[in-house]
Every structure is written in structure tokens, then in C-alpha cells.
PDB file of C-alpha atoms in Angstrom:
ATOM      1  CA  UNK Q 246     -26.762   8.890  -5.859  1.00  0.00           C
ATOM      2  CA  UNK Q 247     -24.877   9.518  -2.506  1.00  0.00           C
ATOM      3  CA  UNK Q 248     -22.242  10.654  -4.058  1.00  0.00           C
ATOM      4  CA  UNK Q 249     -24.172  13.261  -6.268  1.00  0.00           C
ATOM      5  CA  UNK Q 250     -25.814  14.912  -3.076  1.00  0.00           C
ATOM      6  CA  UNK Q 251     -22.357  15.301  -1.570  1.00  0.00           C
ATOM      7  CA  UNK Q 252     -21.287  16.559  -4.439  1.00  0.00           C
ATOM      8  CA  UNK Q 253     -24.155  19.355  -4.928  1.00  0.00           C
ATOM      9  CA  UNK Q 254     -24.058  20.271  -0.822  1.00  0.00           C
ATOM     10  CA  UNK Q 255     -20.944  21.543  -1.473  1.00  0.00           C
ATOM     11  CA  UNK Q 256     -21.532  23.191  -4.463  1.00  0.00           C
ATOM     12  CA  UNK Q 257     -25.152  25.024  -3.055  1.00  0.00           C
ATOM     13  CA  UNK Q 258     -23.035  25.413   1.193  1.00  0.00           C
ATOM     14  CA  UNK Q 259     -20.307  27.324  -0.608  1.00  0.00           C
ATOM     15  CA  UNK Q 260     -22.842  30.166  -1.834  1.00  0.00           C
ATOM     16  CA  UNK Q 261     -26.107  29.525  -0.473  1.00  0.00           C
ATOM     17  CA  UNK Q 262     -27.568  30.097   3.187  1.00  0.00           C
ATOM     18  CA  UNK Q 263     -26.225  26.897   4.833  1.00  0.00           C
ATOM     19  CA  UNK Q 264     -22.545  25.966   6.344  1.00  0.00           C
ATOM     20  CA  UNK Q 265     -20.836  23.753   4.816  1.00  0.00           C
ATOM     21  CA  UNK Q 266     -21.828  19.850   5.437  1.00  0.00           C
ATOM     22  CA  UNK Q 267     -20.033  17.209   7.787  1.00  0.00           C
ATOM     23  CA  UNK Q 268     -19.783  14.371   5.642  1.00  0.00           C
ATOM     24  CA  UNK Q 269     -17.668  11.034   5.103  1.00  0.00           C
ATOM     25  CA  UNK Q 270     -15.474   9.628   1.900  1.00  0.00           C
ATOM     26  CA  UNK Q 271     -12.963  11.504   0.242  1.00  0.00           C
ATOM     27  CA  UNK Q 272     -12.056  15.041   0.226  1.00  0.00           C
ATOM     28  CA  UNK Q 273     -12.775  17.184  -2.669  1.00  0.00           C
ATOM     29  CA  UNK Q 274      -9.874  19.043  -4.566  1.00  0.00           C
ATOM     30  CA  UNK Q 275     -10.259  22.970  -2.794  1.00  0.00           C
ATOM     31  CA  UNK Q 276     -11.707  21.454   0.437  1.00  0.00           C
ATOM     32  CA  UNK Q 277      -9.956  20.303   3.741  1.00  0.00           C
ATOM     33  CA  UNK Q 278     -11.595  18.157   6.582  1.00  0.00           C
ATOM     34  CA  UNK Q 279     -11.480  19.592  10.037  1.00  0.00           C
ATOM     35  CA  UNK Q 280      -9.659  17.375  12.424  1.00  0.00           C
ATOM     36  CA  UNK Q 281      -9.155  17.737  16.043  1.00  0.00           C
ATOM     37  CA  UNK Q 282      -7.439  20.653  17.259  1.00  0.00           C
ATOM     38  CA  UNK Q 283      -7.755  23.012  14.191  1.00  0.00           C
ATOM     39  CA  UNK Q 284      -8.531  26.331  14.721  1.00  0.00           C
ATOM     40  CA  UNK Q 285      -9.676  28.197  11.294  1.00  0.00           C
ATOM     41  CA  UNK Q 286      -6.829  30.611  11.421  1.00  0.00           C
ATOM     42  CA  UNK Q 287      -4.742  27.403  11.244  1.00  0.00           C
ATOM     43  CA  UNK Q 288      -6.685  26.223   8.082  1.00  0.00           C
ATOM     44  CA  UNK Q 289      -6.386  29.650   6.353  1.00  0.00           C
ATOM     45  CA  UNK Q 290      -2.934  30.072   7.208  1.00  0.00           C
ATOM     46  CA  UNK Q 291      -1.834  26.505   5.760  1.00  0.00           C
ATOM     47  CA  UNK Q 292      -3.637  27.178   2.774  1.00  0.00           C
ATOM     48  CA  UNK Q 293      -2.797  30.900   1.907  1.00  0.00           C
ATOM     49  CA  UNK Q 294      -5.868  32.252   2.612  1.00  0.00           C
ATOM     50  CA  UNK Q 295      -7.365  34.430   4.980  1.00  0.00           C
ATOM     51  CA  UNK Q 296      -9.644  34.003   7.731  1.00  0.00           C
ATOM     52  CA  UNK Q 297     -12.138  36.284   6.466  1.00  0.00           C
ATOM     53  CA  UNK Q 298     -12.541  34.224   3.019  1.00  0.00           C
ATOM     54  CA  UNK Q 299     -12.794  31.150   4.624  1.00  0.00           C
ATOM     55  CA  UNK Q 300     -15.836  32.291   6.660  1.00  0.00           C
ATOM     56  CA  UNK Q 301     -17.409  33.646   3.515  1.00  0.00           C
ATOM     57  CA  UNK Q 302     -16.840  30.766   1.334  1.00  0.00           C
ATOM     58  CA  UNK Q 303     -18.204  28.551   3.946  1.00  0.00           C
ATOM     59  CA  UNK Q 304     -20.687  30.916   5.068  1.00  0.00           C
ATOM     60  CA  UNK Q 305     -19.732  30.540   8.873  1.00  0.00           C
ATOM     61  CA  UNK Q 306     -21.301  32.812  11.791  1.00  0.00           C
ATOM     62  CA  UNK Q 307     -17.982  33.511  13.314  1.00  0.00           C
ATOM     63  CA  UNK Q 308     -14.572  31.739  12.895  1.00  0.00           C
ATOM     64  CA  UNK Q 309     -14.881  28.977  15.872  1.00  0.00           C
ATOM     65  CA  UNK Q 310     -17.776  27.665  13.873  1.00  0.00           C
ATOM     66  CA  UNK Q 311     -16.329  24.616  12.575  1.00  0.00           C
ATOM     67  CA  UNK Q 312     -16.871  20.726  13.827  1.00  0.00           C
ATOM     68  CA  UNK Q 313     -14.456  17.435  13.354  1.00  0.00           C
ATOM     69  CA  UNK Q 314     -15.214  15.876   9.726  1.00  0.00           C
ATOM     70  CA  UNK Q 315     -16.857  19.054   8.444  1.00  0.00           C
ATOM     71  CA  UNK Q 316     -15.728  20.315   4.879  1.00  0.00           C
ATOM     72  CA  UNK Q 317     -14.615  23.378   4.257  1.00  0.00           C
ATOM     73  CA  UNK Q 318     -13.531  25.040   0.852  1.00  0.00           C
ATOM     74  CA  UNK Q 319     -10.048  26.155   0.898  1.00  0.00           C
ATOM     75  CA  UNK Q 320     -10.247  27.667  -2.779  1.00  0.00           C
ATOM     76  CA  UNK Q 321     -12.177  30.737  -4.235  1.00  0.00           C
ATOM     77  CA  UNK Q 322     -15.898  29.296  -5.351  1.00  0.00           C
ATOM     78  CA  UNK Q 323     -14.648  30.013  -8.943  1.00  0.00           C
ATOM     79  CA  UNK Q 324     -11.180  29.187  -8.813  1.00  0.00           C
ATOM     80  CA  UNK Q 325      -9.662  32.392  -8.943  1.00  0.00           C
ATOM     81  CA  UNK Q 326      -6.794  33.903  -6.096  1.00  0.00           C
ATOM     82  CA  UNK Q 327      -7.688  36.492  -3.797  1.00  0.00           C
ATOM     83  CA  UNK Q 328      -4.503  38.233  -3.823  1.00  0.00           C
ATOM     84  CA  UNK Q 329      -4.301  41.606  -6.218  1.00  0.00           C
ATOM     85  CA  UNK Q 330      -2.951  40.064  -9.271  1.00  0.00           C
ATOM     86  CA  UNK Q 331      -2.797  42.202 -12.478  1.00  0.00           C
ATOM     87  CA  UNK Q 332      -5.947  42.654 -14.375  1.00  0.00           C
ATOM     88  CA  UNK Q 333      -6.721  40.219 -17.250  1.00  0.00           C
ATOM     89  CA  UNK Q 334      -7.998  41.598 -20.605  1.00  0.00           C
ATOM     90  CA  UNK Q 335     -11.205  39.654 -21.255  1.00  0.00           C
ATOM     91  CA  UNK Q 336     -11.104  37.195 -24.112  1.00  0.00           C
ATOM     92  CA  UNK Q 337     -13.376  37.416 -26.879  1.00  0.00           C
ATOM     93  CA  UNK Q 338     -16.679  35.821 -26.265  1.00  0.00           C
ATOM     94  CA  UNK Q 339     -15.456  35.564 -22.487  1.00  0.00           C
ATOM     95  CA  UNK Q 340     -18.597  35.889 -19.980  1.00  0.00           C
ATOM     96  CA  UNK Q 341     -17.732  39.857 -18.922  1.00  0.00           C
ATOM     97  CA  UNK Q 342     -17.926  40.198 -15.058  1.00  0.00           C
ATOM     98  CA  UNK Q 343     -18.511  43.454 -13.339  1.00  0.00           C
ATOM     99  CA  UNK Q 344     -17.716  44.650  -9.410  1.00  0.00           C
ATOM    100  CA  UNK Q 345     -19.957  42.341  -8.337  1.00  0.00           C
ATOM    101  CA  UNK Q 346     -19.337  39.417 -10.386  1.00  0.00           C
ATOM    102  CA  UNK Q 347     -22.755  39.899 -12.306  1.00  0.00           C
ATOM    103  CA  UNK Q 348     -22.046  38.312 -15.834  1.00  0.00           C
ATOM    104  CA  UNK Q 349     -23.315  40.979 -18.068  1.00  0.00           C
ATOM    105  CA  UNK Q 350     -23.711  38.935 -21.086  1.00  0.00           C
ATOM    106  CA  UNK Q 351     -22.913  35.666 -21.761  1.00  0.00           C
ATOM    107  CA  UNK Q 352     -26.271  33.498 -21.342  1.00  0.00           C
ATOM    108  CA  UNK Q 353     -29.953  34.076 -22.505  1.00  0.00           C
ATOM    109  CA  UNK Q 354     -32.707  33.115 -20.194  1.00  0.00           C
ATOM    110  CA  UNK Q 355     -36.576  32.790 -19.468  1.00  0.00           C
ATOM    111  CA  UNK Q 356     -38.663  33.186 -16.782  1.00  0.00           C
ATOM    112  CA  UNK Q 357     -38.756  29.954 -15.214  1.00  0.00           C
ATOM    113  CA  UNK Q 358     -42.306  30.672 -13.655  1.00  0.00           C
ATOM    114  CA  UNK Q 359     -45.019  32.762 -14.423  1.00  0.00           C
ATOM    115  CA  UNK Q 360     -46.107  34.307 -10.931  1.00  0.00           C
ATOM    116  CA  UNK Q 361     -45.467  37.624  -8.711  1.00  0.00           C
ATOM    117  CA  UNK Q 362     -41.996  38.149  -7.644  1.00  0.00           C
ATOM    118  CA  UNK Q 363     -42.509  37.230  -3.737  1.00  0.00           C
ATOM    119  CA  UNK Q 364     -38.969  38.625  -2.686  1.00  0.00           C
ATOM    120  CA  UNK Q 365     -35.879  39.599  -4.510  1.00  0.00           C
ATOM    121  CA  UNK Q 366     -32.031  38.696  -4.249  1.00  0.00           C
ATOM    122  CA  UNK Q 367     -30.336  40.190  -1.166  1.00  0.00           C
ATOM    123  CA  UNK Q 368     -27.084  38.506  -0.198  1.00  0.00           C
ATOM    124  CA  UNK Q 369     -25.491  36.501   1.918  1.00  0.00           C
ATOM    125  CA  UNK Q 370     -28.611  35.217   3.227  1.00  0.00           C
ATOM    126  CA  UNK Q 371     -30.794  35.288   0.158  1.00  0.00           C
ATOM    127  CA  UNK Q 372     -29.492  33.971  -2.546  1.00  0.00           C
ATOM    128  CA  UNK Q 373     -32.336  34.008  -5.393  1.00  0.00           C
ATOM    129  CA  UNK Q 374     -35.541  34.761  -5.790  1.00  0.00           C
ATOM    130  CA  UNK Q 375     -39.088  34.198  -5.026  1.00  0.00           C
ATOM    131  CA  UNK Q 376     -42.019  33.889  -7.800  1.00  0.00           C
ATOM    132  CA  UNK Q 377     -45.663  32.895  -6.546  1.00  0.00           C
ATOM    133  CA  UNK Q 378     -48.503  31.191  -7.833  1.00  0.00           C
ATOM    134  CA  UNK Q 379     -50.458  28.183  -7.357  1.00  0.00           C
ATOM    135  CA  UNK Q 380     -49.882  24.516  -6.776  1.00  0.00           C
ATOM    136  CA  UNK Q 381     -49.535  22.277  -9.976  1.00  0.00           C
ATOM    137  CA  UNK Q 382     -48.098  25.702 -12.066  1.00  0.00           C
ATOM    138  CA  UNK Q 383     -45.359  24.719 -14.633  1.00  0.00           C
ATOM    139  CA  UNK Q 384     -42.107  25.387 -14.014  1.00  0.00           C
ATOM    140  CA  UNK Q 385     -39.718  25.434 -17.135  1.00  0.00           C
ATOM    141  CA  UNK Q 386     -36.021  25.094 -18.026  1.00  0.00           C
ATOM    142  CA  UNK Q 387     -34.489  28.734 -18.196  1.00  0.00           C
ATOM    143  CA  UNK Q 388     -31.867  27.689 -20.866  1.00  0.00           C
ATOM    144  CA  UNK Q 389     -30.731  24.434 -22.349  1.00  0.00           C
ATOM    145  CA  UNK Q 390     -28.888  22.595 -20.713  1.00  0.00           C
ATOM    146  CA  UNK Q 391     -28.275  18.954 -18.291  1.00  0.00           C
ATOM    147  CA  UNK Q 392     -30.179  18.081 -15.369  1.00  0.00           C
ATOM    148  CA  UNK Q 393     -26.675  17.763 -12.996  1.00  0.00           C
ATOM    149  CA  UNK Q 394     -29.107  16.994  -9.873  1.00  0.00           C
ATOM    150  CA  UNK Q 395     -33.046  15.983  -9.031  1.00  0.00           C
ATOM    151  CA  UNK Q 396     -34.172  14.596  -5.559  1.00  0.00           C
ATOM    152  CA  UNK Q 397     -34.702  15.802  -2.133  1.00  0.00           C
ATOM    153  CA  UNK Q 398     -31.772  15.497  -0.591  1.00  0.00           C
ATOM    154  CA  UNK Q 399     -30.576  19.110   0.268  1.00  0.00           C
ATOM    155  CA  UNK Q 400     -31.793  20.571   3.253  1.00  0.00           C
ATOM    156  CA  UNK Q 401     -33.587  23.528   3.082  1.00  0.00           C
ATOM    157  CA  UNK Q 402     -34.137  22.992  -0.953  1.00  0.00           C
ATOM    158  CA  UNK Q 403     -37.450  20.408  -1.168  1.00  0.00           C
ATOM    159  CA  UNK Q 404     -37.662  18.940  -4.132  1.00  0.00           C
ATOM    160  CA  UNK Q 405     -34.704  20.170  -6.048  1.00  0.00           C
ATOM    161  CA  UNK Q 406     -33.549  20.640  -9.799  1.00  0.00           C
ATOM    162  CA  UNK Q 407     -30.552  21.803 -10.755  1.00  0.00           C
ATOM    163  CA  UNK Q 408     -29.329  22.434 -14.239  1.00  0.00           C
ATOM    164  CA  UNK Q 409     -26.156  23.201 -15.664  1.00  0.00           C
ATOM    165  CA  UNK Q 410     -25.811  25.264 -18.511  1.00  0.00           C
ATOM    166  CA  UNK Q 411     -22.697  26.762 -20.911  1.00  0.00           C
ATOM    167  CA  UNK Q 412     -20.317  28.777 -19.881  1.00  0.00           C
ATOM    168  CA  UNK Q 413     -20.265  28.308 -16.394  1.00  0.00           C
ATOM    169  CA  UNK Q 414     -23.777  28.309 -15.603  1.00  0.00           C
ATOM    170  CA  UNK Q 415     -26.039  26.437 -13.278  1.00  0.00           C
ATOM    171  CA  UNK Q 416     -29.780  26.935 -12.062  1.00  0.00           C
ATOM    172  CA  UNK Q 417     -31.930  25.840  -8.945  1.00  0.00           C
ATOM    173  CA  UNK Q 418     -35.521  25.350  -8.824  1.00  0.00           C
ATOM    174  CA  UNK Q 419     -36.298  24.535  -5.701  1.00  0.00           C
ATOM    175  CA  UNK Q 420     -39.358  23.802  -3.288  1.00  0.00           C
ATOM    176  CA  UNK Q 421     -40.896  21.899  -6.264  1.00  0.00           C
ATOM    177  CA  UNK Q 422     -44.522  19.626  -5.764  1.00  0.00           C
ATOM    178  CA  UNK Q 423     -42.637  17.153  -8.463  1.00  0.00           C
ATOM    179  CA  UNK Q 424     -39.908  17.051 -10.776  1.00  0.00           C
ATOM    180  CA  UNK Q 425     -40.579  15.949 -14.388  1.00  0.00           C
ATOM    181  CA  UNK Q 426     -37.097  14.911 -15.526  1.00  0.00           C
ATOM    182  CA  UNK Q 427     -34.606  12.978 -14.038  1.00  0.00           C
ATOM    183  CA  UNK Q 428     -30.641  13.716 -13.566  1.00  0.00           C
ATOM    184  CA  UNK Q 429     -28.626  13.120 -16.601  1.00  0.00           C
ATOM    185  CA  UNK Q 430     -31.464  14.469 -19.214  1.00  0.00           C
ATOM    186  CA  UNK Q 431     -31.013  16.939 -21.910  1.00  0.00           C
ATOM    187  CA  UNK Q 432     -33.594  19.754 -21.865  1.00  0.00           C
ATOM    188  CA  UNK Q 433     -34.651  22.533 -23.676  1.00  0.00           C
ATOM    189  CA  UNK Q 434     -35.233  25.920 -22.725  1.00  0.00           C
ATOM    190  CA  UNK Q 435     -39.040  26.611 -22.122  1.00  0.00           C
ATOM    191  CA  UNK Q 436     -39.569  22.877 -21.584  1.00  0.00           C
ATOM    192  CA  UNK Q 437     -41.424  21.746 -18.369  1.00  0.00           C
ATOM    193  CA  UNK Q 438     -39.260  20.534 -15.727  1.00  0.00           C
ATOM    194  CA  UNK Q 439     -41.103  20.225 -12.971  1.00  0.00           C
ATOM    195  CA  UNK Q 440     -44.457  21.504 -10.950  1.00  0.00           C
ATOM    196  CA  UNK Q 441     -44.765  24.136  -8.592  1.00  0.00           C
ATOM    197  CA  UNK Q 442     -45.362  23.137  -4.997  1.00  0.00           C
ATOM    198  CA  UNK Q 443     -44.361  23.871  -1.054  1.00  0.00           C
ATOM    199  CA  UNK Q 444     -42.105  21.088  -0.371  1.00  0.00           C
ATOM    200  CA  UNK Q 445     -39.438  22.030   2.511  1.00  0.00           C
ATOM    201  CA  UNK Q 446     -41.491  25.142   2.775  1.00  0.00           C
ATOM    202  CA  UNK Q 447     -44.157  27.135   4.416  1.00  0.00           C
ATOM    203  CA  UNK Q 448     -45.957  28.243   1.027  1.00  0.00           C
ATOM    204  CA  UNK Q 449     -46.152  27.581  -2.512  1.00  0.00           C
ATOM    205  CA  UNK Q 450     -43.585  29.183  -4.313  1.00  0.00           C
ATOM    206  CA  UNK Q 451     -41.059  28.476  -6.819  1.00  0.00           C
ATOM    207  CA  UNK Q 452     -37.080  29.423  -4.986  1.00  0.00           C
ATOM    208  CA  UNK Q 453     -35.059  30.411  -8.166  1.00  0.00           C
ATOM    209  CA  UNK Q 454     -31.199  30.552  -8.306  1.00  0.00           C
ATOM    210  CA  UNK Q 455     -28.456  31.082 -11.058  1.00  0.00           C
ATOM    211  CA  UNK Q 456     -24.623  30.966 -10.476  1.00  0.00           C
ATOM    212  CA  UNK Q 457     -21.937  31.362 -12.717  1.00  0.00           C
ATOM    213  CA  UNK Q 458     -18.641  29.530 -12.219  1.00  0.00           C
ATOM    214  CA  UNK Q 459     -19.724  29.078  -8.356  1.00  0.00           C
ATOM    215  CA  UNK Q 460     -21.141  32.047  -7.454  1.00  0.00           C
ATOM    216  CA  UNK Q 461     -24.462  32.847  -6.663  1.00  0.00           C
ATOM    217  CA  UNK Q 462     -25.447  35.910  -8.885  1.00  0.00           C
ATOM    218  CA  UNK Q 463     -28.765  38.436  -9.490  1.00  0.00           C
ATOM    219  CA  UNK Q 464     -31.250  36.343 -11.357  1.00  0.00           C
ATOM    220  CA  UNK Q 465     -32.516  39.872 -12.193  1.00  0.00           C
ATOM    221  CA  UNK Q 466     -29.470  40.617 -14.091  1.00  0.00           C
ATOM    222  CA  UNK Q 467     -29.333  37.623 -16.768  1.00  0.00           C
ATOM    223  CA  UNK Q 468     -33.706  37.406 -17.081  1.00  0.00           C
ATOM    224  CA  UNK Q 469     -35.771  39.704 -19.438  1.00  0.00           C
ATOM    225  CA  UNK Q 470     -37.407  42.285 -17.672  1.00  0.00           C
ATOM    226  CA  UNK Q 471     -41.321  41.483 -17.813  1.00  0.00           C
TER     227      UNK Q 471
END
């Protein structure tokens, strides 16, 4: 279980609205641990990147934000070099990404809750969106898919669910009153996966995210319009 909430930290610090954790055990493959001395120009600099990118991926105030032990990603989220390199022709049945690395069509989802939208996506700080309602509402899967993490462990999340999908896909419900399924199940889309509730927030709400291949995208863009 430890493990697993390193594991998703890293995955929700390197898009969502908080740095990048100090932890202990082994480093990652595209992190590095800060040790004493380093500067973040030194990091980039060693690893081919730029300063700039490092401070996005790891969503830093300003580049002398970094502590001994912390990890920081050293790699683009999804794996791909920021240096101009010729464009690719997509593949056939390849997710299509546009500027702003909005799949266009490559997954089918439903609304994972029924209320008002109570605020929309608006990176870097938000990272998802807000739907309302009441305590005790059903909150469903918004595709098939694997329950990769469940628990309480991420700060700033409450009771969390996250789901990973095909094709690249994952999605957080967060903020939850209590989570019916447990990490490792199977679920369908539609099914109930958990209950709406307040938990590591100041109102009942249900905080929705979707990212594909790392990245934190629109949910707006891959849900039906209602």
C-alpha cells in the first residue's frame, strides 16, 4: 500500500496543483532525488532539459524551490522530448492530440455525477472540474476500466479513486464520502464507484479529473455535452 501512494503522488504532483513529494526508497525511472548542493539549473542541465520544464513538470513556484530527498521528474509527463523533432504522422487508431494535447477522439465517457458544474478546468492550478450535489449522490465509473488506486492518502484529494482506462487514460474522483470498490477491481462504465461527500474539503462536491498518457486534460473535451 505504501508503495502505491508513492507511486500515485508522483503521478497526480507531476500535473496536478501540488509539488512534487519528499519521499524515501528508490527512485523512479524519469525522476532524480535532490541532494545537497543542487541547484535546479544543475538538475536540468545534467539531464538535457531546461529549467523552465522542470518547474512545470514539478509544478514549482520558482526554481530555488526544491528540498534534500524531494523527487523531481526529469522526463516529459508522457514520455516524449522537448526538443523540435520532426512531426510524426499519426498511426491509425492512434489517440489524435491537438495544440493543447486535448485527445480528440480516442475514449468514450459519462458523466461521472449528476450535479451543476461548480467550476470548470483552468490550468496550472485547476486541473478538473467541479460537479455539485448532495451528500450520499452516486458517483459512477466514466469508462471501463481498473481501479489503479482507492484510499486517502493524497493530500489535498480526500477520499480518492483513480481509474485507469485504455489507451493511456486515467480518472480521479476525488473528495468522496466512501469508495465502493477497492484497488485492483474491474469496473464497468456507469457502475457505482463510490458516494459523493466533502472529505479533504470545505463542501460537498465531486473533484473530477482525466489525463491521458500523464497529462492532465479538459474533462469537457472527452464528456458528452448535457
Amino acid at each position: 500500500m505504501r508503495w502505491s501512494i508513492v507511486v500515485v503522488s508522483l503521478l497526480l504532483a507531476a500535473c496536478g496543483s501540488t509539488p512534487a513529494p519528499i519521499t524515501t526508497g528508490p527512485t523512479p525511472t524519469g525522476f532524480y532525488r535532490v541532494k545537497a548542493g543542487d541547484t535546479l539549473y544543475r538538475i536540468a542541465k545534467n539531464n538535457g532539459q531546461s529549467v523552465s520544464d522542470l518547474v512545470r513538470w514539478n509544478n514549482l513556484a520558482k526554481a530555488e524551490d526544491i528540498d534534500v530527498g524531494q523527487l523531481l521528474r526529469v522526463t516529459s509527463p508522457d514520455g516524449v522530448s522537448t526538443k523540435a523533432t520532426p512531426k510524426a504522422t499519426a498511426r491509425p487508431n492512434a489517440p489524435v492530440v491537438n495544440n493543447d494535447s486535448t485527445p480528440v477522439s480516442a475514449i468514450s465517457l459519462v458523466w461521472p455525477a449528476q450535479g451543476k458544474l461548480l467550476y470548470s478546468y483552468a490550468p496550472p492550478r485547476v486541473k478538473g472540474i467541479g460537479i455539485g450535489g448532495a451528500a450520499g449522490d452516486s458517483i459512477v465509473a466514466a469508462a471501463d476500466g481498473k481501479v489503479l488506486y482507492a484510499g486517502d492518502g493524497i493530500r489535498g484529494y480526500g477520499l480518492l479513486l483513480i481509474i485507469q482506462h485504455s489507451n493511456g487514460y486515467i480518472t480521479a474522483y476525488a473528495h468522496n464520502q466512501k469508495l465502493l470498490v477497492k484497488e485492483g477491481a474491474q469496473v464497468k462504465q456507469s457502475q457505482a464507484v463510490a458516494t459523493m461527500g466533502q472529505t479533504g474539503t470545505d463542501e460537498v462536491k465531486l473533484h473530477f479529473e482525466v489525463r491521458f498518457k500523464g497529462q492532465t486534460i479538459n474533462p469537457a473535451s472527452v464528456l458528452p455535452k448535457k
